[in-house]
């Protein structure tokens, strides 16, 4: 008996399709699930219920009124107030080096001594030449005196010639005195002294070498670091405020470390450059620092703050109060019933820890400092202490186990 499989398979497929269509129609006609019971906790049921009735924990602050210093921030470089390269001004052997690398010296301190014997010989030669010319001058003067005493027996030409010879020897003696003074000046250069007070750098020449006045490297370098200067830049738009502050008197300048966490020194503005850099749109300024103790070093990169003015009776809030949205800046104001209001504000200036508000807030109002991301207008809040809201540190044993697990070791 032969079985025909094709009609059988076709019948099975048609039966499956009819069953699927019937199940879909039944699911579509089934009514939706009933809403949760009235006692169910909020936020678990229908749409829009999540977060509306929940109490949000936030940190709060108070709008203050205070005098706020307005600082301009820039980046600068420490420069020595004066830098001098000590060079030999005469040629000769460096007989003695009295300076020490890194030594603090005062103006006039002995630094090095150059062999002076050749110059001393030149001085003796110049003095001998002067003595010779003085003898010739004395003889010429006596001859002139004799001719003058002869009166009509001496011709006028002889007297004039003798008078000119006396003047010649007098000029020669003046030249000899100038030559002696020049040699003495050169002789003084064999003793090298510090031209300014400051700190000695690394020595370039050792004792026993021959130094020359044409050497460019010099013996050593002295940098004046007390006081010291800082060169920094500010945007050109801040120049009018800087000039206005300078017209009022001394402008305070602070130098901070590269992280901006510690004040290294406090000084005053010394110079505002006479040209704005058109390429960067900045203006260069120089301030003077006492640098006592010596925390600043030439070539050091620092953060610089210039006090332009002090805003009196300004309305201030912590900087975290200021929020930004599509319509601009706003803040969450806490009402008496512990709900929040989203209020637009106008910010005059905002720094790392504080913001100055021109419009929108009144001193004495309470505002949300932290926790705004969970808030909506009208949200109920609960004010918490910042310290209490911080997570408690784990016990020492738990911290040790966590560290072992991170390192992939078996906890002991």
Tab-separated table of C-alpha atoms in Angstrom:
chain	number	residue	atom	x	y	z
A	1	UNK	CA	0.000	0.000	0.000
A	2	UNK	CA	1.440	3.322	-1.052
A	3	UNK	CA	1.178	6.377	1.302
A	4	UNK	CA	0.968	9.803	-0.278
A	5	UNK	CA	2.927	12.219	2.087
A	6	UNK	CA	2.328	15.472	0.251
A	7	UNK	CA	-1.389	15.862	1.112
A	8	UNK	CA	-0.695	14.929	4.748
A	9	UNK	CA	2.044	17.555	5.215
A	10	UNK	CA	-0.070	20.236	3.595
A	11	UNK	CA	-2.910	19.520	5.997
A	12	UNK	CA	-0.640	19.801	9.059
A	13	UNK	CA	0.729	23.196	7.977
A	14	UNK	CA	-2.771	24.584	7.396
A	15	UNK	CA	-3.887	23.430	10.826
A	16	UNK	CA	-0.916	25.203	12.486
A	17	UNK	CA	-1.619	28.501	10.742
A	18	UNK	CA	-5.283	28.432	11.781
A	19	UNK	CA	-4.310	27.793	15.423
A	20	UNK	CA	-1.788	30.712	15.508
A	21	UNK	CA	-4.292	33.181	14.136
A	22	UNK	CA	-6.853	32.135	16.720
A	23	UNK	CA	-4.384	32.615	19.608
A	24	UNK	CA	-3.439	36.125	18.409
A	25	UNK	CA	-7.086	37.172	18.226
A	26	UNK	CA	-7.699	35.839	21.729
A	27	UNK	CA	-4.720	37.807	23.160
A	28	UNK	CA	-5.901	41.030	21.512
A	29	UNK	CA	-9.385	40.676	22.963
A	30	UNK	CA	-8.089	39.939	26.487
A	31	UNK	CA	-8.606	42.968	28.857
A	32	UNK	CA	-5.457	44.677	30.381
A	33	UNK	CA	-4.104	43.751	33.753
A	34	UNK	CA	-5.836	45.478	36.609
A	35	UNK	CA	-3.979	48.382	38.365
A	36	UNK	CA	-2.162	47.643	41.598
A	37	UNK	CA	-4.006	47.730	44.839
A	38	UNK	CA	-4.462	50.993	46.723
A	39	UNK	CA	-2.002	49.930	49.370
A	40	UNK	CA	0.809	49.278	46.947
A	41	UNK	CA	3.942	51.468	47.513
A	42	UNK	CA	4.223	54.570	45.291
A	43	UNK	CA	6.314	54.312	42.185
A	44	UNK	CA	5.437	50.644	41.546
A	45	UNK	CA	2.218	51.178	39.615
A	46	UNK	CA	0.955	53.194	36.672
A	47	UNK	CA	2.811	55.626	34.501
A	48	UNK	CA	4.137	58.857	35.925
A	49	UNK	CA	4.029	57.610	39.487
A	50	UNK	CA	7.779	57.188	39.968
A	51	UNK	CA	9.597	59.951	41.872
A	52	UNK	CA	6.668	62.376	42.255
A	53	UNK	CA	5.815	61.553	45.867
A	54	UNK	CA	9.311	60.393	46.905
A	55	UNK	CA	11.276	62.606	49.322
A	56	UNK	CA	14.678	63.578	47.896
A	57	UNK	CA	17.661	63.991	50.218
A	58	UNK	CA	19.650	67.138	49.380
A	59	UNK	CA	22.258	69.395	50.922
A	60	UNK	CA	21.229	72.998	51.525
A	61	UNK	CA	22.952	76.359	51.841
A	62	UNK	CA	22.022	79.965	52.490
A	63	UNK	CA	22.342	82.902	50.111
A	64	UNK	CA	24.875	85.313	51.657
A	65	UNK	CA	25.822	88.967	51.329
A	66	UNK	CA	29.541	89.724	51.595
A	67	UNK	CA	32.500	91.586	50.140
A	68	UNK	CA	34.029	89.477	47.366
A	69	UNK	CA	37.526	90.054	45.916
A	70	UNK	CA	37.592	89.837	42.116
A	71	UNK	CA	40.710	88.005	40.955
A	72	UNK	CA	42.109	87.686	37.441
A	73	UNK	CA	43.898	84.383	36.852
A	74	UNK	CA	46.871	83.879	34.573
A	75	UNK	CA	49.901	81.669	34.003
A	76	UNK	CA	53.383	83.069	34.510
A	77	UNK	CA	57.076	82.370	34.712
A	78	UNK	CA	59.438	83.409	37.472
A	79	UNK	CA	62.329	85.584	36.312
A	80	UNK	CA	65.364	86.854	38.166
A	81	UNK	CA	65.041	90.547	38.908
A	82	UNK	CA	68.590	91.029	37.589
A	83	UNK	CA	70.942	88.562	35.902
A	84	UNK	CA	74.659	89.234	35.411
A	85	UNK	CA	77.247	87.077	33.674
A	86	UNK	CA	80.561	87.631	35.430
A	87	UNK	CA	83.258	87.885	32.739
A	88	UNK	CA	86.977	88.587	32.862
A	89	UNK	CA	87.786	92.079	31.608
A	90	UNK	CA	91.521	91.422	31.188
A	91	UNK	CA	93.525	88.514	29.831
A	92	UNK	CA	95.471	86.335	32.205
A	93	UNK	CA	95.676	83.175	34.247
A	94	UNK	CA	92.875	82.566	36.748
A	95	UNK	CA	94.985	82.269	39.869
A	96	UNK	CA	92.242	81.932	42.453
A	97	UNK	CA	88.503	81.204	42.418
A	98	UNK	CA	86.865	82.367	45.632
A	99	UNK	CA	83.251	81.772	44.656
A	100	UNK	CA	81.313	78.608	45.418
A	101	UNK	CA	78.526	77.260	43.258
A	102	UNK	CA	75.125	78.114	44.707
A	103	UNK	CA	76.613	80.661	47.094
A	104	UNK	CA	74.705	83.781	48.101
A	105	UNK	CA	76.932	86.830	47.565
A	106	UNK	CA	76.620	90.534	48.164
A	107	UNK	CA	77.681	93.295	45.810
A	108	UNK	CA	81.461	93.814	46.121
A	109	UNK	CA	82.321	90.310	47.383
A	110	UNK	CA	85.520	88.803	45.951
A	111	UNK	CA	84.831	86.125	43.333
A	112	UNK	CA	88.143	85.447	41.558
A	113	UNK	CA	91.710	86.740	41.089
A	114	UNK	CA	93.578	86.976	37.744
A	115	UNK	CA	97.356	87.097	37.384
A	116	UNK	CA	98.332	90.802	37.514
A	117	UNK	CA	102.112	90.707	37.019
A	118	UNK	CA	102.031	91.796	33.385
A	119	UNK	CA	99.860	94.796	34.218
A	120	UNK	CA	102.014	95.736	37.167
A	121	UNK	CA	105.003	95.838	34.797
A	122	UNK	CA	103.042	98.090	32.427
A	123	UNK	CA	102.215	100.366	35.341
A	124	UNK	CA	105.849	100.642	36.341
A	125	UNK	CA	106.798	101.423	32.730
A	126	UNK	CA	104.173	104.167	32.489
A	127	UNK	CA	105.283	105.712	35.755
A	128	UNK	CA	108.919	105.692	34.553
A	129	UNK	CA	107.892	107.378	31.317
A	130	UNK	CA	106.131	110.079	33.301
A	131	UNK	CA	109.220	110.655	35.441
A	132	UNK	CA	111.336	111.011	32.289
A	133	UNK	CA	108.969	113.559	30.780
A	134	UNK	CA	108.844	115.487	34.038
A	135	UNK	CA	112.674	115.808	33.947
A	136	UNK	CA	112.540	117.063	30.369
A	137	UNK	CA	109.847	119.544	31.319
A	138	UNK	CA	111.904	120.871	34.203
A	139	UNK	CA	114.925	121.402	31.914
A	140	UNK	CA	112.780	123.107	29.272
A	141	UNK	CA	111.346	125.481	31.834
A	142	UNK	CA	114.842	126.467	33.026
A	143	UNK	CA	115.928	127.163	29.431
A	144	UNK	CA	112.837	129.316	28.921
A	145	UNK	CA	113.614	131.231	32.081
A	146	UNK	CA	117.187	131.914	30.939
A	147	UNK	CA	116.008	133.164	27.558
A	148	UNK	CA	113.496	135.405	29.232
A	149	UNK	CA	116.256	136.902	31.424
A	150	UNK	CA	118.440	137.691	28.389
A	151	UNK	CA	115.778	140.092	27.149
A	152	UNK	CA	117.072	141.859	24.013
A	153	UNK	CA	119.987	139.415	23.700
A	154	UNK	CA	117.621	136.481	22.991
A	155	UNK	CA	115.682	136.502	19.750
A	156	UNK	CA	111.894	136.344	19.817
A	157	UNK	CA	111.950	133.135	17.806
A	158	UNK	CA	114.157	131.398	20.381
A	159	UNK	CA	111.827	132.379	23.217
A	160	UNK	CA	108.727	131.224	21.349
A	161	UNK	CA	110.356	127.919	20.447
A	162	UNK	CA	111.349	127.288	24.045
A	163	UNK	CA	107.851	128.184	25.278
A	164	UNK	CA	106.306	125.697	22.824
A	165	UNK	CA	108.723	123.003	24.029
A	166	UNK	CA	107.586	123.544	27.612
A	167	UNK	CA	103.923	123.206	26.559
A	168	UNK	CA	104.789	120.027	24.650
A	169	UNK	CA	106.340	118.392	27.704
A	170	UNK	CA	103.380	119.455	29.869
A	171	UNK	CA	100.985	117.747	27.441
A	172	UNK	CA	103.183	114.664	27.406
A	173	UNK	CA	103.032	114.439	31.189
A	174	UNK	CA	99.226	114.621	31.062
A	175	UNK	CA	99.258	111.763	28.559
A	176	UNK	CA	101.561	109.809	30.862
A	177	UNK	CA	99.126	110.323	33.748
A	178	UNK	CA	96.258	109.091	31.622
A	179	UNK	CA	98.255	106.007	30.619
A	180	UNK	CA	99.036	105.288	34.266
A	181	UNK	CA	95.353	105.607	35.193
A	182	UNK	CA	94.379	103.239	32.365
A	183	UNK	CA	96.824	100.603	33.549
A	184	UNK	CA	95.570	100.989	37.121
A	185	UNK	CA	91.997	100.433	35.931
A	186	UNK	CA	93.086	97.304	34.096
A	187	UNK	CA	94.924	96.223	37.211
A	188	UNK	CA	91.728	96.578	39.244
A	189	UNK	CA	90.020	94.211	36.814
A	190	UNK	CA	92.340	91.421	37.931
A	191	UNK	CA	90.252	91.292	41.114
A	192	UNK	CA	86.787	90.074	40.069
A	193	UNK	CA	84.009	91.151	42.449
A	194	UNK	CA	80.235	90.622	42.474
A	195	UNK	CA	78.438	93.487	40.690
A	196	UNK	CA	75.087	92.672	42.342
A	197	UNK	CA	73.769	90.687	45.287
A	198	UNK	CA	72.349	87.305	44.392
A	199	UNK	CA	73.001	83.609	43.994
A	200	UNK	CA	75.958	82.121	42.098
A	201	UNK	CA	75.138	79.560	39.435
A	202	UNK	CA	77.357	76.795	38.074
A	203	UNK	CA	81.003	77.773	37.527
A	204	UNK	CA	82.177	77.789	33.905
A	205	UNK	CA	85.962	78.107	34.420
A	206	UNK	CA	88.261	76.394	36.892
A	207	UNK	CA	91.325	77.756	38.599
A	208	UNK	CA	94.511	77.649	36.504
A	209	UNK	CA	92.840	78.322	33.148
A	210	UNK	CA	93.660	81.378	31.056
A	211	UNK	CA	90.705	83.699	30.742
A	212	UNK	CA	90.253	86.420	28.156
A	213	UNK	CA	88.106	89.501	27.914
A	214	UNK	CA	86.630	88.161	24.659
A	215	UNK	CA	85.251	85.000	26.319
A	216	UNK	CA	81.443	84.926	26.037
A	217	UNK	CA	80.606	82.262	28.616
A	218	UNK	CA	82.134	84.137	31.504
A	219	UNK	CA	83.280	82.775	34.834
A	220	UNK	CA	79.815	82.352	36.403
A	221	UNK	CA	76.324	83.860	36.495
A	222	UNK	CA	74.689	85.762	39.344
A	223	UNK	CA	70.907	85.993	39.580
A	224	UNK	CA	69.146	88.378	41.929
A	225	UNK	CA	66.299	86.434	43.539
A	226	UNK	CA	65.395	88.779	46.390
A	227	UNK	CA	63.289	90.498	45.222
A	228	UNK	CA	62.254	88.432	42.223
A	229	UNK	CA	59.924	89.042	39.286
A	230	UNK	CA	57.060	87.073	37.745
A	231	UNK	CA	56.061	87.621	34.109
A	232	UNK	CA	52.481	86.608	33.248
A	233	UNK	CA	49.725	87.288	30.711
A	234	UNK	CA	46.042	88.215	30.946
A	235	UNK	CA	43.334	88.505	28.264
A	236	UNK	CA	43.179	91.939	26.665
A	237	UNK	CA	39.541	92.382	27.774
A	238	UNK	CA	40.766	92.556	31.384
A	239	UNK	CA	43.244	95.362	30.645
A	240	UNK	CA	40.836	98.258	31.446
A	241	UNK	CA	40.101	96.789	34.882
A	242	UNK	CA	43.829	96.307	35.543
A	243	UNK	CA	44.633	99.891	34.561
A	244	UNK	CA	41.772	101.168	36.725
A	245	UNK	CA	43.081	99.196	39.691
A	246	UNK	CA	46.606	100.485	39.071
A	247	UNK	CA	45.306	104.059	39.042
A	248	UNK	CA	43.842	103.510	42.506
A	249	UNK	CA	47.155	102.451	44.019
A	250	UNK	CA	49.180	99.281	44.594
A	251	UNK	CA	47.715	96.216	42.880
A	252	UNK	CA	48.061	92.983	44.843
A	253	UNK	CA	49.397	89.913	43.037
A	254	UNK	CA	49.577	86.348	44.384
A	255	UNK	CA	51.779	83.552	43.085
A	256	UNK	CA	50.505	79.994	43.534
A	257	UNK	CA	51.986	76.596	42.761
A	258	UNK	CA	51.150	74.822	39.511
A	259	UNK	CA	48.181	73.023	41.109
A	260	UNK	CA	46.783	76.327	42.391
A	261	UNK	CA	46.469	74.999	45.935
A	262	UNK	CA	49.179	76.884	47.831
A	263	UNK	CA	50.180	80.555	47.826
A	264	UNK	CA	53.946	80.804	47.406
A	265	UNK	CA	54.351	84.571	47.707
A	266	UNK	CA	52.441	87.844	47.611
A	267	UNK	CA	53.687	91.007	45.918
A	268	UNK	CA	52.536	93.882	43.760
A	269	UNK	CA	52.121	94.711	40.091
A	270	UNK	CA	55.197	96.485	38.717
A	271	UNK	CA	54.752	96.946	34.954
A	272	UNK	CA	52.002	96.629	32.341
A	273	UNK	CA	53.458	96.092	28.875
A	274	UNK	CA	52.858	98.828	26.293
A	275	UNK	CA	51.739	96.440	23.548
A	276	UNK	CA	48.953	93.843	23.213
A	277	UNK	CA	49.942	90.638	21.446
A	278	UNK	CA	47.555	90.618	18.475
A	279	UNK	CA	48.274	86.944	17.809
A	280	UNK	CA	47.057	85.711	21.205
A	281	UNK	CA	44.942	88.663	22.340
A	282	UNK	CA	46.835	88.933	25.625
A	283	UNK	CA	48.790	91.583	27.491
A	284	UNK	CA	52.017	90.924	29.384
A	285	UNK	CA	52.485	92.089	32.952
A	286	UNK	CA	55.312	91.912	35.466
A	287	UNK	CA	54.958	91.742	39.239
A	288	UNK	CA	57.566	92.013	41.965
A	289	UNK	CA	57.767	89.469	44.794
A	290	UNK	CA	59.865	89.767	47.976
A	291	UNK	CA	60.605	86.004	47.824
A	292	UNK	CA	61.415	85.697	51.517
A	293	UNK	CA	61.862	82.826	52.185
A	294	UNK	CA	63.124	81.738	48.783
A	295	UNK	CA	60.213	79.650	47.456
A	296	UNK	CA	60.367	81.102	43.933
A	297	UNK	CA	63.075	80.172	41.458
A	298	UNK	CA	63.948	81.624	38.036
A	299	UNK	CA	62.305	79.646	35.230
A	300	UNK	CA	59.571	78.231	37.479
A	301	UNK	CA	56.033	77.980	36.032
A	302	UNK	CA	53.360	79.282	38.405
A	303	UNK	CA	49.730	80.352	38.579
A	304	UNK	CA	49.252	84.081	39.089
A	305	UNK	CA	46.239	85.907	40.550
A	306	UNK	CA	45.777	89.661	40.269
A	307	UNK	CA	43.312	91.437	42.564
A	308	UNK	CA	41.434	93.849	40.295
A	309	UNK	CA	38.801	95.089	42.766
A	310	UNK	CA	36.601	94.135	45.722
A	311	UNK	CA	32.864	93.921	45.084
A	312	UNK	CA	31.061	95.237	48.151
A	313	UNK	CA	27.832	93.675	49.519
A	314	UNK	CA	27.627	91.077	46.767
A	315	UNK	CA	24.993	88.305	46.779
A	316	UNK	CA	26.873	85.011	46.827
A	317	UNK	CA	26.131	81.281	46.834
A	318	UNK	CA	28.323	78.186	46.574
A	319	UNK	CA	29.215	77.580	42.948
A	320	UNK	CA	27.433	74.193	42.946
A	321	UNK	CA	24.109	75.999	43.408
A	322	UNK	CA	24.242	77.316	39.845
A	323	UNK	CA	22.608	74.950	37.347
A	324	UNK	CA	22.357	75.326	33.571
A	325	UNK	CA	19.471	74.426	31.311
A	326	UNK	CA	18.035	75.240	27.877
A	327	UNK	CA	16.681	78.562	29.179
A	328	UNK	CA	19.919	79.573	30.939
A	329	UNK	CA	21.135	79.413	34.525
A	330	UNK	CA	18.826	78.603	37.420
A	331	UNK	CA	18.836	77.469	41.038
A	332	UNK	CA	16.575	75.368	43.243
A	333	UNK	CA	15.158	77.531	46.051
A	334	UNK	CA	13.857	75.761	49.164
A	335	UNK	CA	10.408	76.868	50.336
A	336	UNK	CA	9.077	76.789	53.900
A	337	UNK	CA	7.129	73.562	53.224
A	338	UNK	CA	10.356	71.811	52.142
A	339	UNK	CA	9.495	71.825	48.468
A	340	UNK	CA	11.744	73.328	45.808
A	341	UNK	CA	11.186	76.024	43.230
A	342	UNK	CA	13.231	76.234	40.043
A	343	UNK	CA	14.141	79.928	39.756
A	344	UNK	CA	16.098	81.557	36.901
A	345	UNK	CA	19.138	83.551	38.055
A	346	UNK	CA	21.706	85.877	36.521
A	347	UNK	CA	25.319	85.046	37.388
A	348	UNK	CA	27.798	87.933	37.417
A	349	UNK	CA	30.912	85.874	38.096
A	350	UNK	CA	31.590	82.262	39.023
A	351	UNK	CA	34.778	80.861	40.487
A	352	UNK	CA	35.735	77.455	41.795
A	353	UNK	CA	33.954	77.732	45.158
A	354	UNK	CA	31.718	80.801	44.930
A	355	UNK	CA	29.331	82.499	42.509
A	356	UNK	CA	28.159	86.126	42.525
A	357	UNK	CA	24.463	86.503	41.687
A	358	UNK	CA	23.092	89.699	40.150
A	359	UNK	CA	19.421	88.720	39.892
A	360	UNK	CA	17.081	85.969	41.093
A	361	UNK	CA	18.167	85.337	44.690
A	362	UNK	CA	17.851	87.284	47.932
A	363	UNK	CA	20.278	87.043	50.871
A	364	UNK	CA	18.862	84.748	53.548
A	365	UNK	CA	17.063	82.361	51.189
A	366	UNK	CA	17.899	78.684	51.311
A	367	UNK	CA	19.040	76.938	48.154
A	368	UNK	CA	19.975	73.400	47.159
A	369	UNK	CA	23.743	72.901	47.123
A	370	UNK	CA	23.932	69.226	46.159
A	371	UNK	CA	21.444	66.647	44.882
A	372	UNK	CA	19.801	68.712	42.110
A	373	UNK	CA	19.903	65.902	39.531
A	374	UNK	CA	16.986	64.131	41.291
A	375	UNK	CA	14.828	67.235	41.661
A	376	UNK	CA	11.905	68.658	39.717
A	377	UNK	CA	9.905	71.810	40.432
A	378	UNK	CA	7.705	71.062	43.430
A	379	UNK	CA	9.724	68.051	44.643
A	380	UNK	CA	9.594	67.277	48.353
A	381	UNK	CA	13.033	67.325	49.949
A	382	UNK	CA	14.816	66.264	53.099
A	383	UNK	CA	17.876	68.291	54.141
A	384	UNK	CA	20.839	66.172	55.216
A	385	UNK	CA	24.162	67.040	56.764
A	386	UNK	CA	27.079	66.738	54.253
A	387	UNK	CA	29.128	64.785	56.780
A	388	UNK	CA	26.244	62.504	57.713
A	389	UNK	CA	25.433	61.818	54.057
A	390	UNK	CA	28.953	60.671	53.286
A	391	UNK	CA	29.453	56.866	53.330
A	392	UNK	CA	30.979	55.562	56.533
A	393	UNK	CA	34.500	54.204	56.157
A	394	UNK	CA	34.812	50.446	56.218
A	395	UNK	CA	36.465	48.830	59.244
A	396	UNK	CA	40.121	48.060	58.941
A	397	UNK	CA	39.513	44.324	58.514
A	398	UNK	CA	36.994	44.891	55.695
A	399	UNK	CA	39.332	47.287	53.930
A	400	UNK	CA	42.095	44.719	54.133
A	401	UNK	CA	39.883	42.008	52.603
A	402	UNK	CA	38.721	44.327	49.829
A	403	UNK	CA	42.325	45.116	48.987
A	404	UNK	CA	43.190	41.420	48.862
A	405	UNK	CA	40.259	40.699	46.561
A	406	UNK	CA	41.301	43.503	44.208
A	407	UNK	CA	44.810	42.090	44.096
A	408	UNK	CA	43.449	38.632	43.276
A	409	UNK	CA	44.566	37.006	46.529
A	410	UNK	CA	42.567	34.639	48.701
A	411	UNK	CA	41.199	36.540	51.762
A	412	UNK	CA	42.815	35.272	54.937
